[in-house]
CSV table of C-alpha atoms and ligand atoms in Angstrom, one decimal:
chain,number,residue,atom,x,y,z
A,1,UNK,CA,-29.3,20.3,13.7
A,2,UNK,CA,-31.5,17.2,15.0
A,3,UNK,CA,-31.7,14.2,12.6
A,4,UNK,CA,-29.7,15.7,10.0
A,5,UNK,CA,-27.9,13.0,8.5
A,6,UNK,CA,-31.3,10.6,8.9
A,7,UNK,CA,-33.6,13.5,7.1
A,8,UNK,CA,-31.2,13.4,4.2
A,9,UNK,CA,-30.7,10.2,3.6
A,10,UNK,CA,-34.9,8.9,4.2
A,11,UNK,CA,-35.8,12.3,1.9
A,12,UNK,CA,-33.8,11.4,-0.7
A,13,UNK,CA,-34.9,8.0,-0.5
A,14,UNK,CA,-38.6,8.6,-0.7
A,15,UNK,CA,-37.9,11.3,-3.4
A,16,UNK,CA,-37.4,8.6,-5.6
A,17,UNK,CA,-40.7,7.3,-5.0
A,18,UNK,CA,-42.6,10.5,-5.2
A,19,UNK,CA,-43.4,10.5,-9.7
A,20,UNK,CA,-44.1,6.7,-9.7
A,21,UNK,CA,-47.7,6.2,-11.3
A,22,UNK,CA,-46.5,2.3,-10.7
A,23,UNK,CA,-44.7,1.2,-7.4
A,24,UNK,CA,-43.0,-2.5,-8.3
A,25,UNK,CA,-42.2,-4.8,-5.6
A,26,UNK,CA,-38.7,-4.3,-6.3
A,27,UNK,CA,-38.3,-0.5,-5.7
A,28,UNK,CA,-40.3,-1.2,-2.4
A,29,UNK,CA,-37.5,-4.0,-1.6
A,30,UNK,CA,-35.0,-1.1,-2.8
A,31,UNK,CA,-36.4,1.8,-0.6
A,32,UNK,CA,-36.9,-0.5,2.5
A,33,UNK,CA,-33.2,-1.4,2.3
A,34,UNK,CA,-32.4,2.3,2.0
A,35,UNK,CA,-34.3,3.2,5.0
A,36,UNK,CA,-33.3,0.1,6.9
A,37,UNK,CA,-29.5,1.6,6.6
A,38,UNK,CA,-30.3,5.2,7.3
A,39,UNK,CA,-32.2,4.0,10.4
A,40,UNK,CA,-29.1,2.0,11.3
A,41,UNK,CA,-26.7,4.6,10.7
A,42,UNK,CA,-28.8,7.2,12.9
A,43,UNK,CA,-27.9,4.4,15.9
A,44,UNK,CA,-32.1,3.5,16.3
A,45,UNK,CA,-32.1,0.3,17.8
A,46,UNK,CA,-31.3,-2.8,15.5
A,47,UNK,CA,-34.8,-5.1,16.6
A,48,UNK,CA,-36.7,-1.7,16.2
A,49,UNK,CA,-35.3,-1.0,13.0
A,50,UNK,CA,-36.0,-4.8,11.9
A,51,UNK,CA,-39.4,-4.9,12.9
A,52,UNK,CA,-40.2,-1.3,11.4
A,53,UNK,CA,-38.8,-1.8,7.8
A,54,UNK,CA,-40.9,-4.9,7.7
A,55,UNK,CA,-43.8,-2.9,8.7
A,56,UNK,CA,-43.2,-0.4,5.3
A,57,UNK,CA,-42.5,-3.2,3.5
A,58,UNK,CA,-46.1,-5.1,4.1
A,59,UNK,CA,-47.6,-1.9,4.0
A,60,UNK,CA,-46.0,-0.5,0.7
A,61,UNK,CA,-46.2,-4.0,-1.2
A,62,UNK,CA,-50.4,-4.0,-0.7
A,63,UNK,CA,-50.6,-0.2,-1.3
A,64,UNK,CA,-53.6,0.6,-2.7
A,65,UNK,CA,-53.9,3.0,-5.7
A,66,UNK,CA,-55.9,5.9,-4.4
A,67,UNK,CA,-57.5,8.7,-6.5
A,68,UNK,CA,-55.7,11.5,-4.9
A,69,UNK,CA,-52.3,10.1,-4.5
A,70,UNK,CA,-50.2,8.2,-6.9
A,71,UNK,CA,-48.8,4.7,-5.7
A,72,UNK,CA,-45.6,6.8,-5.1
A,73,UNK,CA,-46.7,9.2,-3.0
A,74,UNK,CA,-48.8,6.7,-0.9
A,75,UNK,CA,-45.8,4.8,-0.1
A,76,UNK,CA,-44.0,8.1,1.2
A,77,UNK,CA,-47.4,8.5,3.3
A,78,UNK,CA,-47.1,5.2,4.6
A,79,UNK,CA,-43.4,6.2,5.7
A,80,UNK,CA,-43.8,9.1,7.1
A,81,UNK,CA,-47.3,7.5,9.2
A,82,UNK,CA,-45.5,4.6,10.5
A,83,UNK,CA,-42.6,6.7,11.9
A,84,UNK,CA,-44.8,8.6,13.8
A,85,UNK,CA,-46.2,5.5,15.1
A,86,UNK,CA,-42.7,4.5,16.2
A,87,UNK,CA,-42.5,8.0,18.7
A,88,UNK,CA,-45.5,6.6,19.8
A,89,UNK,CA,-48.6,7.8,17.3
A,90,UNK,CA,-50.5,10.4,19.0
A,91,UNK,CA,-49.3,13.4,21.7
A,92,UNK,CA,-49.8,12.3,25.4
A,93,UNK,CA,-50.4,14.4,27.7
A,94,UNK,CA,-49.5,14.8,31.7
A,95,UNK,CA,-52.1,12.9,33.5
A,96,UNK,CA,-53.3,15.2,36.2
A,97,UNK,CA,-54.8,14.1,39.5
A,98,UNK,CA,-58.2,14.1,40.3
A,99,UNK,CA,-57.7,16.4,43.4
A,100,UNK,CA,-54.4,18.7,42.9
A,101,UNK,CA,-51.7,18.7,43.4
A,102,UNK,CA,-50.4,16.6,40.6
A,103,UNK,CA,-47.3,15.1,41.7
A,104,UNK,CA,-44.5,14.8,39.0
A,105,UNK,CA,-41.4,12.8,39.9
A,106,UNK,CA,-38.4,13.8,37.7
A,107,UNK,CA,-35.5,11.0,37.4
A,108,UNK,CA,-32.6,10.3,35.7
A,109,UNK,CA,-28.8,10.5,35.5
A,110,UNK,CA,-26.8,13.3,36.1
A,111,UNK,CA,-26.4,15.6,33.4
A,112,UNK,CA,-28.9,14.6,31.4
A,113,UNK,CA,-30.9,18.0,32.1
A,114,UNK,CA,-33.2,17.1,35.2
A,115,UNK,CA,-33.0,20.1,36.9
A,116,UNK,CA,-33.3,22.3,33.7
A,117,UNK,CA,-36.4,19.9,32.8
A,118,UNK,CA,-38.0,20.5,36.2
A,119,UNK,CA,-37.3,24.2,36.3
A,120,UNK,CA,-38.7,24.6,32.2
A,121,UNK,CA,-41.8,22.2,33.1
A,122,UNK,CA,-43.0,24.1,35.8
A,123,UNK,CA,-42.4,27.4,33.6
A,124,UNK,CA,-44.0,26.1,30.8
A,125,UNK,CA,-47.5,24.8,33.0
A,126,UNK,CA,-47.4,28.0,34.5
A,127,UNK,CA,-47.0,30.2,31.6
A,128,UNK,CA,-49.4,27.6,29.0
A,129,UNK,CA,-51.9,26.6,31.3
A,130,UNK,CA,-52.1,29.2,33.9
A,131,UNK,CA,-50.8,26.9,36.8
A,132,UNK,CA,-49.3,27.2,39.8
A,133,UNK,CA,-46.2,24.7,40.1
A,134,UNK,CA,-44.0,23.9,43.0
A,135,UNK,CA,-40.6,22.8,42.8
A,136,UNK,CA,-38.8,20.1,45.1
A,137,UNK,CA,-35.2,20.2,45.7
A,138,UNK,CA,-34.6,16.3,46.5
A,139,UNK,CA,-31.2,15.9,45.4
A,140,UNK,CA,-29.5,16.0,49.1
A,141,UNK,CA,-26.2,14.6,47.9
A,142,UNK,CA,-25.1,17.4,45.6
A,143,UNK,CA,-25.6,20.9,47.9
A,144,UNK,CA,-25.1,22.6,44.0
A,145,UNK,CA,-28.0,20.5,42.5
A,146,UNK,CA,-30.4,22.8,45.3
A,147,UNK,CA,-28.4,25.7,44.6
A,148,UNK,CA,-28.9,25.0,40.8
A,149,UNK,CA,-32.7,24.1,41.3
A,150,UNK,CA,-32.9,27.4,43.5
A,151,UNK,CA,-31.3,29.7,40.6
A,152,UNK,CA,-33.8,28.4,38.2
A,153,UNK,CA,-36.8,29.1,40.6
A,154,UNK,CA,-35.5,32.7,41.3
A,155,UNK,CA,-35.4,33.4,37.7
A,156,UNK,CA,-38.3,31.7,37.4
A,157,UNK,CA,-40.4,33.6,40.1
A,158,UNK,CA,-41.7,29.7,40.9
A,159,UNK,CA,-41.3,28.6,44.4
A,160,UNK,CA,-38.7,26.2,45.3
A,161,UNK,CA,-39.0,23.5,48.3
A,162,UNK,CA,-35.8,22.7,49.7
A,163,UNK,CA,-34.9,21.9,53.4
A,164,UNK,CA,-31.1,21.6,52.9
A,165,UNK,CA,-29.0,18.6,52.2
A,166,UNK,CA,-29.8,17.0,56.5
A,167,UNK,CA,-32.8,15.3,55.5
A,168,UNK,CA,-34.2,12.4,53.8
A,169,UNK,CA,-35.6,13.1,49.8
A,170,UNK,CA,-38.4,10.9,50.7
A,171,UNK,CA,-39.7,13.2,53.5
A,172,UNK,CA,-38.6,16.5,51.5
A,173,UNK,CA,-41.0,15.3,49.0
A,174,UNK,CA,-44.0,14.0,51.8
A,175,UNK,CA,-43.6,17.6,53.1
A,176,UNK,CA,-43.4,19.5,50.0
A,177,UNK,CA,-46.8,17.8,48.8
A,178,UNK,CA,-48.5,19.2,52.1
A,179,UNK,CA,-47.0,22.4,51.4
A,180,UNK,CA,-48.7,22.5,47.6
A,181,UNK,CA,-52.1,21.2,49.4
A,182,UNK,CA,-52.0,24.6,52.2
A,183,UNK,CA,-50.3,26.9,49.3
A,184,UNK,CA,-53.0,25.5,46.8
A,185,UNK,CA,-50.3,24.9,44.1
A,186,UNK,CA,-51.5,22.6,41.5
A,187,UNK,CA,-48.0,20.9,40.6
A,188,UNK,CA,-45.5,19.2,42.6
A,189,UNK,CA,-42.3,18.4,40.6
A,190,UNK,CA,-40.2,16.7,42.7
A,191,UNK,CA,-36.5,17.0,41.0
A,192,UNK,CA,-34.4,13.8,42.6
A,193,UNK,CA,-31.1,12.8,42.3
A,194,UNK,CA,-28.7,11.5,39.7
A,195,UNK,CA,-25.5,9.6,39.4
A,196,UNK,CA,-23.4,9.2,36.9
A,197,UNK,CA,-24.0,5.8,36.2
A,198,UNK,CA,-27.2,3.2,37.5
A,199,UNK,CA,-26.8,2.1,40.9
A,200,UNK,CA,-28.4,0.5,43.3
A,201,UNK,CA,-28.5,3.1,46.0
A,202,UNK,CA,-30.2,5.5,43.8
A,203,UNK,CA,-32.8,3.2,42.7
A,204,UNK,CA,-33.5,1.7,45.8
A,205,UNK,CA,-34.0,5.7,46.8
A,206,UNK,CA,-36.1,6.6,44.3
A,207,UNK,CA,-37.9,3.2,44.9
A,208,UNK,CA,-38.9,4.5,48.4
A,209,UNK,CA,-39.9,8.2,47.2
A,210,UNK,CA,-41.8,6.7,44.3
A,211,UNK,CA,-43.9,4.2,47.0
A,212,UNK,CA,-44.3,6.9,49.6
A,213,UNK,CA,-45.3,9.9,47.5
A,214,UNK,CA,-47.1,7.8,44.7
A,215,UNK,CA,-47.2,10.2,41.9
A,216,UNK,CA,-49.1,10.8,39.4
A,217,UNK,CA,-46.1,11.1,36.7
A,218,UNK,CA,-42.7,9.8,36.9
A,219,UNK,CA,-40.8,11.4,33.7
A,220,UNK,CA,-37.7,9.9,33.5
A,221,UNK,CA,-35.0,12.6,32.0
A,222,UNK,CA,-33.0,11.7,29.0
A,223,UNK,CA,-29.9,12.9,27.2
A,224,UNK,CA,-31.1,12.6,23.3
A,225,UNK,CA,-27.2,13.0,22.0
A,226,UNK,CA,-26.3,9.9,24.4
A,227,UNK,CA,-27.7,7.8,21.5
A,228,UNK,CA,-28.4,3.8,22.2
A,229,UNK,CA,-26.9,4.8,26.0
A,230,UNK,CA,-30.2,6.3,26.1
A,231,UNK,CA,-32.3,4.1,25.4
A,232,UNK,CA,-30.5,1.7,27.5
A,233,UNK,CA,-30.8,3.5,30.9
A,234,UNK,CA,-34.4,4.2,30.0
A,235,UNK,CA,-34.8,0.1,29.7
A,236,UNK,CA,-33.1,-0.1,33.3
A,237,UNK,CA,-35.0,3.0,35.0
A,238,UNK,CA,-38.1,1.7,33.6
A,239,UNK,CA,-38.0,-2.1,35.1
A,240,UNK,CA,-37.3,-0.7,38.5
A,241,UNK,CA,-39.5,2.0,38.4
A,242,UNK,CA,-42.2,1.8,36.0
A,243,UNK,CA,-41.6,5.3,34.2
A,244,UNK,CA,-45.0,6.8,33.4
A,245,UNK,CA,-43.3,9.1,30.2
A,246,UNK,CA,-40.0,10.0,28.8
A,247,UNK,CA,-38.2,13.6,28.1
A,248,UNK,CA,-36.1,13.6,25.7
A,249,UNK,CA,-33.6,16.6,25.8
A,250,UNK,CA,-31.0,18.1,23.7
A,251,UNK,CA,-32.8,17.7,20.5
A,252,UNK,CA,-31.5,21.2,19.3
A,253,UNK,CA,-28.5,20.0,19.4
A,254,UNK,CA,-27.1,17.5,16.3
A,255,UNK,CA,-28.3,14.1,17.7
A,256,UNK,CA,-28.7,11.4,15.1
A,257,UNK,CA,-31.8,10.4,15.9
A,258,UNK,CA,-31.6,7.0,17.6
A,259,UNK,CA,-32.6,7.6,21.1
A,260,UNK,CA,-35.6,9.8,19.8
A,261,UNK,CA,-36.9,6.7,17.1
A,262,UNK,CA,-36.3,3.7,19.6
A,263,UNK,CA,-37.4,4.9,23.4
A,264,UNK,CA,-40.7,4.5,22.5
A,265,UNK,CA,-40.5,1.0,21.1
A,266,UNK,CA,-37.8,-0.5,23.4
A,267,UNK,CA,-39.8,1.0,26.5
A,268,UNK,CA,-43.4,1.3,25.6
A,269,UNK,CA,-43.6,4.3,27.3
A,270,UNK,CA,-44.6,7.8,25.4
A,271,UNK,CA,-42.2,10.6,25.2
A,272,UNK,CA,-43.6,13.9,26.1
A,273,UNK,CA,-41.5,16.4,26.1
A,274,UNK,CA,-38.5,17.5,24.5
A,275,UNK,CA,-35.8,20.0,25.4
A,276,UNK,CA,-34.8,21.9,22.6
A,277,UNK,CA,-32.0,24.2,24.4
A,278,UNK,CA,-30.6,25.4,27.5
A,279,UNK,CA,-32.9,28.7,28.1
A,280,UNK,CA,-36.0,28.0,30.3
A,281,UNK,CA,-39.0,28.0,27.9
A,282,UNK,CA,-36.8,26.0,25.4
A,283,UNK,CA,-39.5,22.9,26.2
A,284,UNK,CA,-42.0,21.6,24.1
A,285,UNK,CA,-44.8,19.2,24.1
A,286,UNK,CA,-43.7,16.4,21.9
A,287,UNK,CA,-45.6,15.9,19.0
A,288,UNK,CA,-44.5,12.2,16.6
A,289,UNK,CA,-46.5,13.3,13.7
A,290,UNK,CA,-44.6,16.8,13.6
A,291,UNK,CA,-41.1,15.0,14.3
A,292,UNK,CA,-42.2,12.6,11.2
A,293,UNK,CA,-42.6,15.7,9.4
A,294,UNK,CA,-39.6,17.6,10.5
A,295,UNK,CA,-37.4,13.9,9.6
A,296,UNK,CA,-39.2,13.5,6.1
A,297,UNK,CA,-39.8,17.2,5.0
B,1,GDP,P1,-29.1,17.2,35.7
B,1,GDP,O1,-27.8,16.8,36.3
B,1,GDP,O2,-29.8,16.0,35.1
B,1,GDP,O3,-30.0,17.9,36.7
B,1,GDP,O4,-28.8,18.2,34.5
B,1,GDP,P2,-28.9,19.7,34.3
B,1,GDP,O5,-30.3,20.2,34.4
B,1,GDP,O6,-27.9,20.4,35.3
B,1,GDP,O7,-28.3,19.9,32.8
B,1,GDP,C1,-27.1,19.5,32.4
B,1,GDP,C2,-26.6,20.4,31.2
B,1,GDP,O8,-27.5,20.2,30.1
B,1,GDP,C3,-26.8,21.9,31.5
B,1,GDP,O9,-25.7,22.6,31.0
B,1,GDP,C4,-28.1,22.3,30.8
B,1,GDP,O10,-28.1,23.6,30.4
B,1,GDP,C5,-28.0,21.4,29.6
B,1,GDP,N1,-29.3,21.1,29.0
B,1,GDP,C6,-30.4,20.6,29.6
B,1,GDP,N2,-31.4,20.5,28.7
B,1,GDP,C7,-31.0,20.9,27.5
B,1,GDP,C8,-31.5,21.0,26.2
B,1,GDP,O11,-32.7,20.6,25.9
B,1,GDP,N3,-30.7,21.5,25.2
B,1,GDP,C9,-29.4,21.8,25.5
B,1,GDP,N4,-28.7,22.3,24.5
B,1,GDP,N5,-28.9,21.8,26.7
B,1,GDP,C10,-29.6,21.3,27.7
């Protein structure tokens, strides 16, 4: 499971907290040191970690006494609030266009779960919200990323837009968005390519789809079990392309937490969906506060 080793450690932690009628400044020096090494040990980012455990600190320190919570209890509150704040507070949700379609550009490396994203998003809009998605086969390089991307639409019963591996992405994606506009689709999700590792090629690529297209999300794709790597090629796809929201995915399987608590700071973009297994409507909407509470119990 998810977070495993991190809920453990921050519930027992706070548990101490929860009977105190009297919170001293040393057993808030004593918990913050506690989270500050379950945060660590769960690979979240060592500024992010830093600045957060400073945050409960202040916060804890000054807690007031309230009448239906005992000083214990509002320190656990203040915990559980501020790591919600660090996935980034509130849900945020796909910005849709003024005039459909939306356009949603899906990046990221290979393997991370691009294709399954793009084929799952456009299940979930259409299944949630009653819409009518397109999907873009733009990954030219890989003849089995289309035939991948094509499976998922069959299963699907979603349309897939692919014109073989001849032409350019960028005008795949220009004539996929006129398609939408005759068809009347409301989303365009435009699945690019990947690499194994950050080069140049690929973002210049995505560089030139992104500027023609203009879209009205770009969701870069990430691995959650890849850790610190993560958060790392989120830093890198975000400076070239300005990433509008992040997917996290493999969070049902036994990640320790760090790419999920510091995307959001390192990047300051909001995560907003998270895969949560292989099958197709294994996406969700990603919710901090409810993550907060999964972490803390
Ligand atoms: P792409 O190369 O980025 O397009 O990655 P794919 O969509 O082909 O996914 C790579 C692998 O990760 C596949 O085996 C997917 O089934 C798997 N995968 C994708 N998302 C998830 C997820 O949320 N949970 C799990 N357990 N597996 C996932």
């Amino acid at each position: 499971m998810a977070f495993e080793g991190l809920a453990d450690r921050l519930q027992s932690t706070i548990k101490k907290m929860t009977g105190k009628g009297k919170v001293s400044e040393q057993d808030v020096k004593e918990m913050a040191r506690e989270v500050r090494l379950a945060l660590l040990e769960a690979d979240v980012n060592f500024k992010v970690v830093k600045d957060f455990v400073k945050k409960i600190k202040e916060r804890s320190v000054g807690a007031e006494v309230m009448d239906s919570l005992t000083p214990g209890q509002q320190v656990i509150k203040i915990v559980k609030e501020e790591l919600a704040l660090l996935m980034g507070g509130e849900q945020s949700k796909i910005k849709v266009a003024d005039r459909p379609p939306t356009v949603i550009m899906m990046v990221g490396l290979q393997g991370a779960g691009k294709t399954t994203t793009s084929g799952k998003l456009a299940n979930l809009l259409r299944k949630k919200h009653n819409r009518k998605p397109l999907l873009v086969a733009c990954d030219v390089y890989r003849p089995a990323a289309i035939d991948q991307l094509e499976t998922v639409g069959k299963q699907l019963g979603i349309p897939v837009f692919s014109q073989g591996t001849e032409k350019k992405p960028v005008d795949i994606a220009k004539e996929a968005i006129a398609h939408a506009k005759e068809e009347h689709l409301d989303y365009v999700i435009v699945d690019t390519a990947g690499r194994l590792h950050i080069d140049e090629n690929l973002m210049g690529e995505l560089t030139e789809i992104k500027t023609e297209i203009n879209p009205d999300e770009i969701f870069l794709v990430v691995d959650a079990m890849t850790g610190q790597d993560a958060v790392n090629v989120a830093e890198t796809f975000d400076q070239t392309l300005d990433v509008t929201g992040v997917v996290l995915t493999k969070l049902d399987g036994d990640t320790r937490g760090g790419a999920a608590l510091s995307i959001r700071a390192v990047t300051d973009k909001p995560i907003k969906f998270a895969g949560m297994g292989e099958k197709l409507d294994e996406l969700e909407a990603f919710h901090p506060e409810r993550m907060a509470s999964r972490i803390l119990g």
